[in-house]
XYZ file of N, CA and C in Angstrom:
765
model
N 56.093 69.601 -16.464
C 56.403 70.874 -15.820
C 57.806 70.837 -15.249
N 58.447 71.974 -15.256
C 59.808 72.050 -14.735
C 59.800 71.990 -13.210
N 60.932 71.607 -12.644
C 61.083 71.537 -11.187
C 61.872 72.760 -10.735
N 61.135 73.838 -10.423
C 61.794 75.078 -10.030
C 62.384 74.989 -8.629
N 61.834 74.093 -7.805
C 62.400 73.909 -6.460
C 63.814 73.367 -6.552
N 64.009 72.407 -7.457
C 65.345 71.850 -7.646
C 66.290 72.894 -8.231
N 65.790 73.673 -9.206
C 66.626 74.715 -9.807
C 67.053 75.740 -8.747
N 66.108 76.142 -7.892
C 66.406 77.137 -6.863
C 67.399 76.604 -5.835
N 67.221 75.337 -5.438
C 68.129 74.733 -4.468
C 69.540 74.632 -5.038
N 69.619 74.365 -6.319
C 70.913 74.271 -6.989
C 71.613 75.632 -6.961
N 70.878 76.676 -7.305
C 71.450 78.024 -7.310
C 71.830 78.466 -5.900
N 70.971 78.145 -4.922
C 71.236 78.558 -3.543
C 72.500 77.901 -2.998
N 72.773 76.697 -3.474
C 73.962 75.975 -3.013
C 75.208 76.359 -3.807
N 75.014 77.148 -4.866
C 76.147 77.561 -5.685
C 76.674 76.438 -6.557
N 75.796 75.503 -6.916
C 76.203 74.377 -7.747
C 75.612 74.522 -9.142
N 76.230 73.841 -10.081
C 75.735 73.792 -11.445
C 75.172 72.412 -11.725
N 74.505 72.290 -12.857
C 74.021 70.968 -13.281
C 75.188 69.999 -13.367
N 76.299 70.472 -13.910
C 77.477 69.634 -14.077
C 78.031 69.182 -12.722
N 78.156 70.125 -11.787
C 78.760 69.768 -10.497
C 77.853 68.846 -9.696
N 76.533 69.035 -9.782
C 75.617 68.127 -9.095
C 75.689 66.733 -9.713
N 75.719 66.687 -11.023
C 75.802 65.388 -11.703
C 77.052 64.624 -11.284
N 78.167 65.344 -11.184
C 79.409 64.695 -10.761
C 79.322 64.228 -9.313
N 78.669 65.030 -8.466
C 78.588 64.699 -7.038
C 77.768 63.446 -6.794
N 76.709 63.242 -7.574
C 75.836 62.082 -7.341
C 76.015 60.999 -8.396
N 76.988 61.215 -9.299
C 77.409 60.201 -10.273
C 76.296 59.812 -11.244
N 75.704 60.840 -11.861
C 74.787 60.638 -12.976
C 75.225 61.576 -14.094
N 74.593 61.473 -15.252
C 74.972 62.355 -16.354
C 74.310 63.725 -16.194
N 74.959 64.783 -16.680
C 74.346 66.118 -16.626
C 72.992 66.174 -17.341
N 72.843 65.390 -18.417
C 71.565 65.380 -19.134
C 70.441 64.849 -18.251
N 70.785 63.889 -17.389
C 69.784 63.341 -16.477
C 69.316 64.406 -15.504
N 70.257 65.157 -14.924
C 69.900 66.231 -14.005
C 69.081 67.296 -14.726
N 69.469 67.605 -15.948
C 68.748 68.611 -16.732
C 67.297 68.201 -16.938
N 67.054 66.890 -17.173
C 65.677 66.415 -17.350
C 64.880 66.532 -16.054
N 65.544 66.314 -14.920
C 64.845 66.476 -13.636
C 64.351 67.908 -13.469
N 65.163 68.854 -13.965
C 64.819 70.269 -13.798
C 63.835 70.726 -14.865
N 64.180 70.540 -16.126
C 63.381 71.127 -17.211
C 62.117 70.339 -17.528
N 62.141 69.012 -17.305
C 60.979 68.181 -17.634
C 60.234 67.684 -16.394
N 60.783 67.990 -15.228
C 60.126 67.553 -14.003
C 60.152 66.069 -13.778
N 61.113 65.371 -14.392
C 61.233 63.931 -14.193
C 61.578 63.646 -12.725
N 60.973 62.598 -12.166
C 61.245 62.224 -10.775
C 62.306 61.126 -10.773
N 63.442 61.368 -10.112
C 64.538 60.393 -10.123
C 64.204 59.141 -9.313
N 65.064 58.135 -9.491
C 64.993 56.982 -8.607
C 65.195 57.445 -7.170
N 64.734 56.642 -6.230
C 64.815 57.008 -4.819
C 66.235 57.333 -4.386
N 67.196 56.494 -4.775
C 68.570 56.726 -4.324
C 69.109 58.047 -4.871
N 68.677 58.431 -6.068
C 69.133 59.692 -6.631
C 68.429 60.875 -5.974
N 67.171 60.675 -5.541
C 66.487 61.734 -4.802
C 67.257 62.074 -3.528
N 67.587 61.041 -2.774
C 68.249 61.270 -1.498
C 69.681 61.760 -1.682
N 70.361 61.247 -2.703
C 71.723 61.712 -2.960
C 71.729 63.181 -3.349
N 70.739 63.589 -4.152
C 70.623 64.999 -4.552
C 70.323 65.878 -3.342
N 69.385 65.433 -2.508
C 69.041 66.207 -1.314
C 70.242 66.346 -0.387
N 71.022 65.274 -0.268
C 72.210 65.322 0.588
C 73.239 66.294 0.018
N 73.431 66.261 -1.288
C 74.413 67.151 -1.921
C 74.004 68.617 -1.786
N 72.701 68.872 -1.857
C 72.207 70.245 -1.773
C 71.878 70.668 -0.347
N 72.001 69.692 0.587
C 71.759 69.951 2.016
C 70.352 70.483 2.280
N 69.362 69.806 1.682
C 67.956 70.116 1.917
C 67.215 68.812 2.150
N 65.994 68.909 2.656
C 65.163 67.720 2.821
C 64.648 67.283 1.457
N 64.528 65.977 1.277
C 64.126 65.455 -0.030
C 62.742 65.956 -0.423
N 61.852 66.172 0.565
C 60.496 66.642 0.234
C 60.484 68.086 -0.248
N 61.575 68.809 -0.012
C 61.695 70.164 -0.543
C 61.820 70.136 -2.061
N 62.427 69.070 -2.570
C 62.698 68.971 -4.002
C 61.610 68.223 -4.756
N 61.055 67.191 -4.101
C 60.027 66.373 -4.746
C 58.903 66.109 -3.758
N 57.827 66.907 -3.867
C 56.711 66.751 -2.933
C 56.055 65.386 -3.073
N 56.099 64.839 -4.289
C 55.491 63.534 -4.515
C 56.522 62.419 -4.431
N 57.713 62.752 -3.871
C 58.746 61.734 -3.711
C 58.297 60.656 -2.750
N 58.930 59.524 -2.809
C 58.561 58.387 -1.981
C 59.177 58.581 -0.599
N 58.405 59.201 0.299
C 58.921 59.479 1.633
C 58.534 58.416 2.633
N 57.646 57.505 2.265
C 57.224 56.471 3.198
C 57.855 55.131 2.913
N 59.008 55.131 2.315
C 59.636 53.878 1.931
C 60.099 53.098 3.151
N 60.227 51.821 2.973
C 60.674 50.960 4.057
C 62.140 51.205 4.347
N 62.571 50.765 5.525
C 63.982 50.908 5.891
C 64.865 50.155 4.906
N 64.360 49.039 4.398
C 65.144 48.260 3.430
C 65.367 49.050 2.153
N 64.321 49.754 1.683
C 64.456 50.569 0.481
C 65.459 51.692 0.693
N 65.381 52.336 1.859
C 66.282 53.443 2.143
C 67.717 52.960 2.267
N 67.891 51.791 2.856
C 69.236 51.240 2.993
C 69.832 50.931 1.627
N 69.032 50.369 0.733
C 69.512 50.113 -0.630
C 69.912 51.415 -1.308
N 69.153 52.461 -1.017
C 69.436 53.750 -1.645
C 70.747 54.344 -1.169
N 71.282 53.874 -0.035
C 72.562 54.375 0.455
C 73.736 53.873 -0.386
N 73.514 52.854 -1.191
C 74.588 52.320 -2.039
C 74.644 53.146 -3.316
N 75.641 54.001 -3.415
C 75.773 54.864 -4.588
C 76.346 54.100 -5.774
N 77.377 53.310 -5.520
C 78.071 52.573 -6.576
C 78.690 51.323 -5.984
N 78.811 50.290 -6.803
C 79.557 49.091 -6.414
C 80.626 48.842 -7.466
N 81.870 48.713 -7.022
C 82.978 48.388 -7.916
C 83.333 46.911 -7.720
N 83.541 46.152 -8.798
C 83.799 44.714 -8.648
C 85.108 44.391 -7.940
N 86.089 45.287 -8.072
C 87.390 45.088 -7.425
C 87.923 46.453 -6.975
N 88.729 46.452 -5.911
C 89.269 47.734 -5.443
C 90.127 48.389 -6.506
N 90.829 47.586 -7.305
C 91.705 48.200 -8.307
C 90.924 48.843 -9.451
N 89.585 48.643 -9.511
C 88.777 49.303 -10.536
C 88.181 50.623 -10.046
N 88.372 50.932 -8.768
C 87.915 52.229 -8.254
C 88.746 53.331 -8.918
N 88.130 54.373 -9.445
C 88.915 55.462 -10.060
C 90.007 55.945 -9.109
N 91.204 56.102 -9.622
C 92.359 56.388 -8.766
C 92.194 57.670 -7.957
N 91.467 58.631 -8.499
C 91.314 59.894 -7.789
C 90.177 59.925 -6.788
N 89.354 58.857 -6.747
C 88.171 58.896 -5.895
C 88.532 58.961 -4.418
N 89.611 58.290 -4.012
C 89.996 58.291 -2.606
C 90.283 59.719 -2.135
N 91.046 60.450 -2.944
C 91.376 61.829 -2.573
C 90.146 62.733 -2.657
N 89.301 62.510 -3.675
C 88.092 63.325 -3.815
C 87.187 63.139 -2.605
N 87.002 61.900 -2.199
C 86.136 61.617 -1.062
C 86.681 62.254 0.203
N 87.966 62.041 0.483
C 88.556 62.636 1.679
C 88.680 64.153 1.548
N 88.819 64.629 0.320
C 88.892 66.073 0.122
C 87.597 66.779 0.469
N 86.461 66.054 0.402
C 85.166 66.638 0.756
C 84.910 66.610 2.261
N 85.722 65.904 3.017
C 85.495 65.768 4.460
C 85.680 67.108 5.167
N 84.771 67.418 6.077
C 84.870 68.619 6.902
C 84.887 68.289 8.388
N 84.293 67.138 8.768
C 84.176 66.785 10.189
C 84.949 65.521 10.559
N 84.801 64.474 9.731
C 85.380 63.179 10.068
C 86.153 62.599 8.893
N 87.357 62.145 9.185
C 88.162 61.434 8.190
C 88.698 60.191 8.897
N 88.211 59.021 8.499
C 88.567 57.774 9.166
C 89.133 56.771 8.178
N 90.133 56.016 8.635
C 90.704 54.903 7.876
C 90.785 53.715 8.824
N 90.076 52.632 8.506
C 90.136 51.408 9.301
C 90.602 50.284 8.396
N 91.834 49.837 8.600
C 92.462 48.851 7.715
C 93.394 47.955 8.544
N 93.996 46.997 7.868
C 95.158 46.331 8.445
C 96.410 47.130 8.089
N 96.652 47.325 6.774
C 97.816 48.135 6.387
C 97.431 49.359 5.561
N 96.481 49.202 4.619
C 96.118 50.331 3.749
C 97.352 50.945 3.121
N 98.257 50.089 2.682
C 99.577 50.555 2.251
C 99.508 51.574 1.130
N 98.530 51.415 0.227
C 98.456 52.330 -0.918
C 98.204 53.771 -0.475
N 97.502 53.967 0.634
C 97.295 55.325 1.139
C 98.550 55.863 1.813
N 99.203 55.025 2.595
C 100.407 55.483 3.296
C 101.518 55.846 2.317
N 101.483 55.283 1.119
C 102.501 55.568 0.102
C 102.185 56.815 -0.720
N 101.024 57.436 -0.489
C 100.575 58.565 -1.303
C 100.884 59.886 -0.587
N 101.890 60.638 -1.036
C 102.232 61.902 -0.366
C 101.104 62.927 -0.415
N 100.248 62.860 -1.447
C 99.119 63.784 -1.520
C 98.092 63.472 -0.441
N 97.967 62.195 -0.084
C 97.072 61.839 1.025
C 97.625 62.389 2.334
N 98.940 62.330 2.527
C 99.560 62.896 3.726
C 99.264 64.394 3.818
N 99.396 65.099 2.686
C 99.116 66.543 2.671
C 97.657 66.812 3.005
N 96.772 66.000 2.447
C 95.346 66.178 2.669
C 95.001 65.981 4.148
N 95.583 64.948 4.759
C 95.322 64.674 6.176
C 95.770 65.853 7.038
N 96.949 66.383 6.751
C 97.439 67.547 7.502
C 96.475 68.722 7.364
N 96.039 68.978 6.144
C 95.144 70.099 5.896
C 93.834 69.940 6.649
N 93.297 68.734 6.644
C 92.013 68.492 7.289
C 92.091 68.652 8.800
N 93.125 68.105 9.413
C 93.216 68.203 10.867
C 93.482 69.648 11.292
N 94.235 70.395 10.488
C 94.480 71.804 10.797
C 93.213 72.642 10.654
N 92.260 72.156 9.819
C 90.986 72.860 9.638
C 89.961 72.448 10.687
N 90.335 71.536 11.578
C 89.441 71.166 12.663
C 88.729 69.845 12.520
N 89.014 69.082 11.464
C 88.377 67.777 11.302
C 88.999 66.769 12.264
N 88.217 65.781 12.659
C 88.745 64.678 13.454
C 89.283 63.616 12.506
N 90.554 63.278 12.656
C 91.197 62.298 11.787
C 91.606 61.092 12.619
N 91.152 59.902 12.198
C 91.494 58.668 12.890
C 91.987 57.647 11.874
N 93.217 57.185 12.069
C 93.797 56.175 11.185
C 94.113 54.957 12.032
N 93.437 53.861 11.740
C 93.574 52.617 12.491
C 94.280 51.577 11.637
N 95.423 51.111 12.128
C 96.180 50.057 11.462
C 96.179 48.811 12.343
N 96.364 47.648 11.732
C 96.445 46.418 12.494
C 97.736 46.351 13.295
N 97.660 45.783 14.498
C 98.865 45.554 15.300
C 99.662 44.442 14.622
N 100.872 44.739 14.141
C 101.597 43.743 13.339
C 101.917 42.447 14.080
N 101.869 42.476 15.396
C 102.194 41.269 16.144
C 100.999 40.450 16.581
N 99.773 40.868 16.199
C 98.590 40.175 16.717
C 98.176 38.994 15.836
N 97.376 38.118 16.422
C 96.956 36.892 15.740
C 96.073 37.198 14.530
N 95.220 38.230 14.630
C 94.315 38.553 13.522
C 95.085 38.954 12.271
N 96.183 39.681 12.459
C 97.010 40.090 11.315
C 97.683 38.878 10.685
N 98.231 38.007 11.515
C 98.864 36.793 10.977
C 97.855 35.967 10.197
N 96.648 35.829 10.735
C 95.635 35.015 10.062
C 95.193 35.636 8.752
N 95.075 36.959 8.712
C 94.673 37.610 7.466
C 95.707 37.372 6.380
N 96.983 37.411 6.747
C 98.020 37.108 5.771
C 97.892 35.693 5.237
N 97.627 34.763 6.121
C 97.442 33.365 5.706
C 96.234 33.235 4.790
N 95.141 33.924 5.152
C 93.922 33.856 4.339
C 94.151 34.398 2.934
N 95.044 35.391 2.814
C 95.336 35.960 1.498
C 96.385 35.142 0.747
N 96.948 34.146 1.409
C 97.908 33.280 0.748
C 99.348 33.721 0.869
N 99.646 34.529 1.900
C 101.031 34.967 2.106
C 101.270 35.152 3.604
N 102.468 35.546 3.959
C 102.811 35.764 5.368
C 103.491 37.122 5.535
N 103.008 38.121 4.780
C 103.686 39.421 4.802
C 102.784 40.556 5.283
N 101.600 40.242 5.808
C 100.716 41.319 6.251
C 101.370 42.166 7.335
N 102.064 41.509 8.270
C 102.730 42.268 9.330
C 103.798 43.191 8.758
N 104.497 42.725 7.721
C 105.514 43.557 7.075
C 104.908 44.761 6.374
N 103.745 44.576 5.757
C 103.067 45.694 5.091
C 102.650 46.763 6.112
N 102.198 46.298 7.284
C 101.807 47.255 8.322
C 103.022 48.012 8.832
N 104.120 47.305 9.048
C 105.336 47.978 9.523
C 105.818 49.007 8.507
N 105.672 48.676 7.230
C 106.037 49.635 6.180
C 105.160 50.873 6.282
N 103.836 50.671 6.478
C 102.915 51.796 6.607
C 103.260 52.651 7.828
N 103.645 52.016 8.930
C 104.019 52.756 10.136
C 105.216 53.667 9.880
N 106.195 53.141 9.177
C 107.384 53.947 8.858
C 106.994 55.140 7.981
N 106.127 54.895 7.000
C 105.723 55.973 6.091
C 104.890 57.036 6.802
N 104.099 56.615 7.779
C 103.265 57.557 8.521
C 104.021 58.256 9.659
N 105.195 57.774 9.995
C 105.900 58.280 11.168
C 106.083 59.805 11.156
N 106.445 60.437 10.032
C 106.568 61.904 10.046
C 105.256 62.597 10.428
N 104.114 62.060 9.971
C 102.828 62.634 10.358
C 102.584 62.461 11.850
N 102.880 61.292 12.370
C 102.670 61.031 13.801
C 103.539 61.949 14.653
N 104.779 62.125 14.238
C 105.745 62.898 15.026
C 105.454 64.388 14.986
N 105.061 64.881 13.818
C 104.920 66.330 13.642
C 103.490 66.845 13.786
N 102.521 65.944 13.778
C 101.121 66.368 13.850
C 100.386 65.482 14.848
N 100.583 65.722 16.131
C 99.970 64.869 17.164
C 98.450 64.920 17.179
N 97.837 65.910 16.521
C 96.374 65.964 16.489
C 95.780 64.899 15.555
N 96.610 64.307 14.713
C 96.145 63.219 13.859
C 96.116 61.947 14.704
N 94.965 61.307 14.781
C 94.839 60.117 15.611
C 95.325 58.868 14.899
N 96.332 58.229 15.474
C 96.821 56.944 14.973
C 96.692 55.919 16.092
N 96.138 54.749 15.776
C 96.080 53.666 16.753
C 96.284 52.319 16.058
N 96.690 51.329 16.861
C 96.833 49.950 16.405
C 95.709 49.120 17.015
N 95.100 48.265 16.211
C 94.015 47.412 16.698
C 94.371 45.941 16.468
N 93.750 45.075 17.236
C 93.965 43.630 17.071
C 92.662 42.935 16.693
N 91.756 43.684 16.060
C 90.436 43.154 15.694
C 90.509 42.287 14.442
N 89.588 41.356 14.348
C 89.388 40.621 13.101
C 88.540 41.485 12.189
N 89.149 42.020 11.144
C 88.428 42.912 10.233
C 87.744 42.113 9.131
N 86.500 42.415 8.916
C 85.775 41.818 7.796
C 85.685 42.785 6.621
N 86.055 44.038 6.878
C 86.044 45.067 5.832
C 87.112 46.105 6.140
N 87.716 46.656 5.110
C 88.477 47.895 5.257
C 87.501 49.029 4.982
N 87.546 50.070 5.824
C 86.550 51.137 5.727
C 87.244 52.486 5.641
N 86.820 53.283 4.679
C 87.395 54.604 4.440
C 86.246 55.608 4.487
N 86.185 56.402 5.560
C 85.040 57.283 5.769
C 85.426 58.755 5.683
N 84.554 59.541 5.032
C 84.689 60.992 4.985
C 83.311 61.583 5.214
N 83.060 62.088 6.431
C 81.753 62.635 6.797
C 80.650 61.617 6.516
N 79.754 61.930 5.578
C 78.616 61.052 5.305
C 78.804 60.221 4.043
N 80.051 60.016 3.661
C 80.390 59.115 2.554
C 81.414 58.110 3.046
N 81.432 56.938 2.448
C 82.501 55.990 2.762
C 82.664 54.973 1.640
N 83.855 54.429 1.579
C 84.156 53.302 0.711
C 84.391 52.099 1.612
N 83.669 51.017 1.358
C 83.786 49.791 2.139
C 84.353 48.704 1.235
N 85.466 48.123 1.656
C 86.174 47.103 0.888
C 86.082 45.773 1.653
N 85.086 44.923 1.340
C 84.950 43.656 2.063
C 86.189 42.777 1.892
N 86.505 42.007 2.935
C 87.594 41.039 2.859
C 87.038 39.700 2.405
N 87.637 39.147 1.395
C 87.183 37.882 0.821
C 88.279 36.844 1.012
N 87.913 35.695 1.526
C 88.894 34.653 1.818
C 89.634 34.240 0.543
N 90.951 34.183 0.637
C 91.772 33.663 -0.453
C 92.275 34.688 -1.440
N 91.822 35.964 -1.323
C 92.307 36.985 -2.250
C 92.656 38.249 -1.481
N 93.548 39.052 -2.051
C 93.910 40.321 -1.443
C 92.786 41.332 -1.559
N 92.822 42.351 -0.713
C 91.759 43.359 -0.693
C 91.636 44.081 -2.030
N 92.738 44.202 -2.780
C 92.687 44.925 -4.053
C 91.833 44.196 -5.082
N 91.584 42.881 -4.861
C 90.750 42.107 -5.773
C 89.299 42.016 -5.304
N 89.023 42.449 -4.080
C 87.676 42.349 -3.521
C 86.834 43.556 -3.922
N 85.499 43.447 -3.812
C 84.631 44.557 -4.217
C 84.768 45.778 -3.308
N 84.252 46.900 -3.772
C 84.187 48.136 -2.989
C 82.790 48.725 -3.139
N 82.170 49.073 -2.012
C 80.872 49.741 -2.006
C 81.085 51.219 -1.682
N 80.544 52.092 -2.513
C 80.551 53.528 -2.225
C 79.201 53.846 -1.589
N 79.222 54.219 -0.308
C 77.995 54.479 0.441
C 77.849 55.963 0.747
N 76.588 56.412 0.787
C 76.256 57.760 1.246
C 75.163 57.643 2.296
N 75.374 58.256 3.445
C 74.368 58.204 4.518
C 73.109 58.944 4.096
N 71.951 58.309 4.311
C 70.654 58.918 4.020
C 69.760 58.809 5.248
N 68.904 59.789 5.488
C 67.979 59.710 6.627
C 67.102 58.466 6.524
N 67.044 57.683 7.575
C 66.223 56.483 7.588
C 66.950 55.233 7.153
N 68.119 55.380 6.540
C 68.912 54.211 6.156
C 69.748 53.714 7.328
N 70.234 52.491 7.232
C 71.005 51.923 8.340
C 72.348 51.350 7.916
N 72.567 51.205 6.608
C 73.782 50.549 6.140
C 75.022 51.366 6.483
N 74.982 52.660 6.184
C 76.129 53.522 6.469
C 76.467 53.485 7.954
N 75.465 53.634 8.796
C 75.709 53.696 10.238
C 76.248 52.382 10.785
N 75.861 51.263 10.170
C 76.396 49.972 10.607
C 77.912 49.958 10.491
N 78.428 50.432 9.370
C 79.877 50.460 9.174
C 80.533 51.560 10.000
N 79.856 52.706 10.120
C 80.416 53.798 10.928
C 80.569 53.368 12.391
N 79.598 52.619 12.904
C 79.691 52.123 14.274
C 80.856 51.161 14.435
N 81.160 50.411 13.390
C 82.299 49.492 13.434
C 83.604 50.255 13.634
N 83.730 51.396 12.982
C 84.926 52.224 13.166
C 85.022 52.695 14.610
N 83.905 53.178 15.147
C 83.904 53.696 16.519
C 84.287 52.612 17.522
N 83.714 51.433 17.375
C 83.992 50.350 18.319
C 85.461 49.926 18.248
N 86.004 49.859 17.045
C 87.398 49.459 16.894
C 88.329 50.517 17.479
N 88.003 51.780 17.275
C 88.817 52.871 17.819
C 88.861 52.808 19.341
N 87.733 52.544 19.953
C 87.660 52.529 21.411
C 88.548 51.445 22.026
N 88.686 50.327 21.351
C 89.467 49.218 21.903
C 90.910 49.195 21.406
N 91.265 50.112 20.490
C 92.619 50.146 19.938
C 93.554 50.892 20.875
N 94.858 50.728 20.657
C 95.852 51.389 21.517
C 96.642 52.425 20.724
N 97.090 53.489 21.382
C 97.914 54.494 20.695
C 99.225 53.892 20.205
N 99.726 54.433 19.123
C 101.030 54.009 18.592
C 102.118 54.762 19.352
N 103.106 54.039 19.805
C 104.187 54.637 20.594
C 105.450 54.784 19.760
N 106.390 55.573 20.284
C 107.692 55.698 19.636
C 108.348 54.325 19.513
N 108.154 53.497 20.516
C 108.779 52.171 20.516
C 108.276 51.297 19.378
N 106.990 51.464 19.017
C 106.435 50.695 17.907
C 107.199 50.965 16.616
N 107.596 52.220 16.431
C 108.292 52.599 15.195
C 109.796 52.362 15.311
N 110.387 52.706 16.442
C 111.839 52.514 16.586
C 112.221 51.052 16.553
N 111.307 50.168 16.950
C 111.593 48.744 16.874
C 111.690 48.262 15.426
N 111.081 49.047 14.517
C 111.125 48.712 13.094
C 112.345 49.364 12.440
N 112.529 50.641 12.716
C 113.588 51.400 12.039
C 114.945 51.242 12.697
N 114.943 50.922 13.993
C 116.210 50.835 14.715
C 116.744 52.184 15.108
N 115.977 53.252 14.798
C 116.430 54.608 15.114
C 116.042 54.991 16.523
């Protein structure tokens, strides 16, 4: 039997089979089978679909597995795993942040690839002007944690990468004070890129740069705990971080 509840929710949200498939990263034929043949998706796809359509999962699948353990729900929060950061589709960072309406967070040491992207700068401006909270956390270039991370990666240039990012972000800091920038001295075990209820988590692995380490694409689901664990890490780091001052940048540029 067909799943008319799913079809109706899709129409009510103004989405197509194609757009839903892209949002939850499955093939359109798979979504079509859920609708026309009444196939019941895997748990993670049930919750991802419900999140995309902004309805409760039981609205779409009455016989869905609603009594699953917290461990099952947490596993379902993992949408995709990429073996290395450089294998993440180049447009995914902008797509993820482009979907943000409430929260846009970056927790890194340098995150140089984002600071070098003028389209990311435009996106950040647009989001903060639309009322989103934007927080960009960079490592304090003079702190011990930054020096150690450089050593762990096999170089001594992490502080230089952060200073480069500060210079690149300076026009945003100067002209858009509503964008939150802070420096932290925390020992980071992951770089975290959050947009509302989605995030990319890039674990730090001893001896290699972050671009070679894996990336987890997470989506928050009711009853799961993995997403919130990382989201809380951003909040705690923000609370203990310090605002970036003019002196932080002028000491680099000499201006």
